[in-house]
């Protein structure tokens, strides 16, 4: 690090390239306070905003409420239709006794009796 600094000092020297105008810091505090006071007085001026700025939150809240209500009603109606379809299919399954017949036919085809079923279930544990 020191070698690099020495090399830069030899090449460029200690001459500062940044210059401050003459007497800049003599009145710096007075100039800065006057500018700050001017900025404070300028910011106190009343600025009128359009009505849209004041009512924007009210309009956005109303739009969000309407969207939520539409979404809720559509989900409720869809759920109600699905519930009726499930009840209808449950009624059809309840009165449909043919699935027991097909199961019995499969058991007869495999030639398993209840003891064989219990043995296969006990072996699987």
PDB file of C-alpha atoms in Angstrom:
ATOM      1  CA  UNK A   1       0.000   0.000   0.000  1.00  0.00           C
ATOM      2  CA  UNK A   2       2.773   2.401   0.853  1.00  0.00           C
ATOM      3  CA  UNK A   3       4.553   1.686  -2.424  1.00  0.00           C
ATOM      4  CA  UNK A   4       1.415   2.535  -4.376  1.00  0.00           C
ATOM      5  CA  UNK A   5       0.998   5.784  -2.453  1.00  0.00           C
ATOM      6  CA  UNK A   6       4.622   6.732  -3.071  1.00  0.00           C
ATOM      7  CA  UNK A   7       4.245   5.973  -6.766  1.00  0.00           C
ATOM      8  CA  UNK A   8       1.100   8.128  -7.002  1.00  0.00           C
ATOM      9  CA  UNK A   9       2.764  10.979  -5.096  1.00  0.00           C
ATOM     10  CA  UNK A  10       5.767  10.875  -7.418  1.00  0.00           C
ATOM     11  CA  UNK A  11       3.576  10.808 -10.501  1.00  0.00           C
ATOM     12  CA  UNK A  12       0.939  13.415  -9.557  1.00  0.00           C
ATOM     13  CA  UNK A  13       2.387  15.248  -6.536  1.00  0.00           C
ATOM     14  CA  UNK A  14       0.408  16.767  -3.665  1.00  0.00           C
ATOM     15  CA  UNK A  15      -1.292  19.408  -5.735  1.00  0.00           C
ATOM     16  CA  UNK A  16      -5.031  19.605  -4.985  1.00  0.00           C
ATOM     17  CA  UNK A  17      -7.254  19.770  -8.036  1.00  0.00           C
ATOM     18  CA  UNK A  18     -10.282  20.990  -6.076  1.00  0.00           C
ATOM     19  CA  UNK A  19     -10.457  24.719  -5.449  1.00  0.00           C
ATOM     20  CA  UNK A  20     -12.820  26.773  -3.285  1.00  0.00           C
ATOM     21  CA  UNK A  21     -13.668  30.337  -4.313  1.00  0.00           C
ATOM     22  CA  UNK A  22     -12.043  33.130  -2.317  1.00  0.00           C
ATOM     23  CA  UNK A  23     -14.018  34.036   0.847  1.00  0.00           C
ATOM     24  CA  UNK A  24     -16.433  31.100   0.463  1.00  0.00           C
ATOM     25  CA  UNK A  25     -16.254  30.023   4.107  1.00  0.00           C
ATOM     26  CA  UNK A  26     -16.183  33.594   5.501  1.00  0.00           C
ATOM     27  CA  UNK A  27     -19.946  34.076   5.098  1.00  0.00           C
ATOM     28  CA  UNK A  28     -20.941  30.418   4.766  1.00  0.00           C
ATOM     29  CA  UNK A  29     -22.987  30.225   8.012  1.00  0.00           C
ATOM     30  CA  UNK A  30     -24.942  33.402   7.257  1.00  0.00           C
ATOM     31  CA  UNK A  31     -25.673  32.321   3.696  1.00  0.00           C
ATOM     32  CA  UNK A  32     -26.804  28.848   4.765  1.00  0.00           C
ATOM     33  CA  UNK A  33     -29.166  30.094   7.503  1.00  0.00           C
ATOM     34  CA  UNK A  34     -30.745  32.640   5.145  1.00  0.00           C
ATOM     35  CA  UNK A  35     -31.322  29.929   2.523  1.00  0.00           C
ATOM     36  CA  UNK A  36     -32.836  27.622   5.132  1.00  0.00           C
ATOM     37  CA  UNK A  37     -35.215  30.348   6.331  1.00  0.00           C
ATOM     38  CA  UNK A  38     -36.250  31.104   2.740  1.00  0.00           C
ATOM     39  CA  UNK A  39     -36.911  27.406   2.129  1.00  0.00           C
ATOM     40  CA  UNK A  40     -38.982  27.107   5.302  1.00  0.00           C
ATOM     41  CA  UNK A  41     -41.131  30.105   4.408  1.00  0.00           C
ATOM     42  CA  UNK A  42     -41.628  28.834   0.864  1.00  0.00           C
ATOM     43  CA  UNK A  43     -42.740  25.412   2.078  1.00  0.00           C
ATOM     44  CA  UNK A  44     -45.429  26.973   4.291  1.00  0.00           C
ATOM     45  CA  UNK A  45     -47.313  28.251   1.267  1.00  0.00           C
ATOM     46  CA  UNK A  46     -50.596  26.432   0.882  1.00  0.00           C
ATOM     47  CA  UNK A  47     -50.861  24.153  -2.086  1.00  0.00           C
ATOM     48  CA  UNK A  48     -54.293  23.054  -3.213  1.00  0.00           C
ATOM     49  CA  UNK A  49     -54.601  19.438  -4.212  1.00  0.00           C
ATOM     50  CA  UNK A  50     -57.307  18.166  -6.533  1.00  0.00           C
ATOM     51  CA  UNK A  51     -60.312  16.402  -5.050  1.00  0.00           C
ATOM     52  CA  UNK A  52     -58.939  13.112  -6.381  1.00  0.00           C
ATOM     53  CA  UNK A  53     -56.090  13.206  -3.830  1.00  0.00           C
ATOM     54  CA  UNK A  54     -58.478  13.525  -0.906  1.00  0.00           C
ATOM     55  CA  UNK A  55     -61.017  10.967  -2.048  1.00  0.00           C
ATOM     56  CA  UNK A  56     -58.560   8.432  -3.459  1.00  0.00           C
ATOM     57  CA  UNK A  57     -58.534   6.288  -0.325  1.00  0.00           C
ATOM     58  CA  UNK A  58     -62.335   6.310  -0.151  1.00  0.00           C
ATOM     59  CA  UNK A  59     -62.651   5.258  -3.796  1.00  0.00           C
ATOM     60  CA  UNK A  60     -60.031   2.519  -3.444  1.00  0.00           C
ATOM     61  CA  UNK A  61     -61.710   1.158  -0.306  1.00  0.00           C
ATOM     62  CA  UNK A  62     -65.091   1.069  -2.046  1.00  0.00           C
ATOM     63  CA  UNK A  63     -63.619  -0.684  -5.096  1.00  0.00           C
ATOM     64  CA  UNK A  64     -61.888  -3.278  -2.917  1.00  0.00           C
ATOM     65  CA  UNK A  65     -65.114  -3.906  -0.993  1.00  0.00           C
ATOM     66  CA  UNK A  66     -67.070  -4.424  -4.207  1.00  0.00           C
ATOM     67  CA  UNK A  67     -64.443  -6.834  -5.554  1.00  0.00           C
ATOM     68  CA  UNK A  68     -64.465  -8.770  -2.287  1.00  0.00           C
ATOM     69  CA  UNK A  69     -68.275  -8.984  -2.303  1.00  0.00           C
ATOM     70  CA  UNK A  70     -68.401 -10.224  -5.919  1.00  0.00           C
ATOM     71  CA  UNK A  71     -65.708 -12.803  -5.197  1.00  0.00           C
ATOM     72  CA  UNK A  72     -67.509 -13.972  -2.045  1.00  0.00           C
ATOM     73  CA  UNK A  73     -70.854 -14.362  -3.816  1.00  0.00           C
ATOM     74  CA  UNK A  74     -69.282 -16.317  -6.676  1.00  0.00           C
ATOM     75  CA  UNK A  75     -67.451 -18.669  -4.296  1.00  0.00           C
ATOM     76  CA  UNK A  76     -70.619 -19.169  -2.249  1.00  0.00           C
ATOM     77  CA  UNK A  77     -72.734 -19.985  -5.305  1.00  0.00           C
ATOM     78  CA  UNK A  78     -70.085 -22.377  -6.638  1.00  0.00           C
ATOM     79  CA  UNK A  79     -69.831 -24.115  -3.255  1.00  0.00           C
ATOM     80  CA  UNK A  80     -73.611 -24.382  -3.052  1.00  0.00           C
ATOM     81  CA  UNK A  81     -73.773 -26.023  -6.519  1.00  0.00           C
ATOM     82  CA  UNK A  82     -70.979 -28.464  -5.620  1.00  0.00           C
ATOM     83  CA  UNK A  83     -72.738 -29.340  -2.366  1.00  0.00           C
ATOM     84  CA  UNK A  84     -75.976 -30.167  -4.228  1.00  0.00           C
ATOM     85  CA  UNK A  85     -74.056 -32.303  -6.736  1.00  0.00           C
ATOM     86  CA  UNK A  86     -72.333 -34.216  -3.921  1.00  0.00           C
ATOM     87  CA  UNK A  87     -75.670 -34.859  -2.215  1.00  0.00           C
ATOM     88  CA  UNK A  88     -77.185 -36.105  -5.478  1.00  0.00           C
ATOM     89  CA  UNK A  89     -74.271 -38.439  -6.152  1.00  0.00           C
ATOM     90  CA  UNK A  90     -74.376 -39.701  -2.553  1.00  0.00           C
ATOM     91  CA  UNK A  91     -78.053 -40.571  -2.996  1.00  0.00           C
ATOM     92  CA  UNK A  92     -77.284 -42.469  -6.209  1.00  0.00           C
ATOM     93  CA  UNK A  93     -74.461 -44.390  -4.546  1.00  0.00           C
ATOM     94  CA  UNK A  94     -76.620 -45.169  -1.542  1.00  0.00           C
ATOM     95  CA  UNK A  95     -79.285 -46.868  -3.645  1.00  0.00           C
ATOM     96  CA  UNK A  96     -76.823 -48.527  -5.994  1.00  0.00           C
ATOM     97  CA  UNK A  97     -76.091 -51.995  -4.558  1.00  0.00           C
ATOM     98  CA  UNK A  98     -74.372 -53.441  -7.617  1.00  0.00           C
ATOM     99  CA  UNK A  99     -70.844 -52.792  -6.344  1.00  0.00           C
ATOM    100  CA  UNK A 100     -71.235 -55.576  -3.762  1.00  0.00           C
ATOM    101  CA  UNK A 101     -72.146 -58.025  -6.522  1.00  0.00           C
ATOM    102  CA  UNK A 102     -69.000 -57.233  -8.497  1.00  0.00           C
ATOM    103  CA  UNK A 103     -66.848 -57.598  -5.375  1.00  0.00           C
ATOM    104  CA  UNK A 104     -68.389 -60.993  -4.640  1.00  0.00           C
ATOM    105  CA  UNK A 105     -67.774 -62.072  -8.230  1.00  0.00           C
ATOM    106  CA  UNK A 106     -64.100 -61.058  -7.942  1.00  0.00           C
ATOM    107  CA  UNK A 107     -63.712 -63.006  -4.681  1.00  0.00           C
ATOM    108  CA  UNK A 108     -65.285 -66.079  -6.258  1.00  0.00           C
ATOM    109  CA  UNK A 109     -62.940 -65.748  -9.255  1.00  0.00           C
ATOM    110  CA  UNK A 110     -59.862 -65.640  -7.019  1.00  0.00           C
ATOM    111  CA  UNK A 111     -61.305 -68.415  -4.846  1.00  0.00           C
ATOM    112  CA  UNK A 112     -60.558 -66.683  -1.560  1.00  0.00           C
ATOM    113  CA  UNK A 113     -62.581 -67.209   1.544  1.00  0.00           C
ATOM    114  CA  UNK A 114     -62.614 -65.069   4.684  1.00  0.00           C
ATOM    115  CA  UNK A 115     -59.769 -67.015   6.340  1.00  0.00           C
ATOM    116  CA  UNK A 116     -57.472 -66.384   3.351  1.00  0.00           C
ATOM    117  CA  UNK A 117     -58.314 -62.682   3.449  1.00  0.00           C
ATOM    118  CA  UNK A 118     -57.504 -62.449   7.169  1.00  0.00           C
ATOM    119  CA  UNK A 119     -54.234 -64.311   6.611  1.00  0.00           C
ATOM    120  CA  UNK A 120     -53.176 -61.980   3.771  1.00  0.00           C
ATOM    121  CA  UNK A 121     -54.000 -58.933   5.892  1.00  0.00           C
ATOM    122  CA  UNK A 122     -52.050 -60.327   8.860  1.00  0.00           C
ATOM    123  CA  UNK A 123     -49.014 -61.010   6.631  1.00  0.00           C
ATOM    124  CA  UNK A 124     -48.979 -57.450   5.315  1.00  0.00           C
ATOM    125  CA  UNK A 125     -48.489 -55.971   8.797  1.00  0.00           C
TER     126      UNK A 125
END
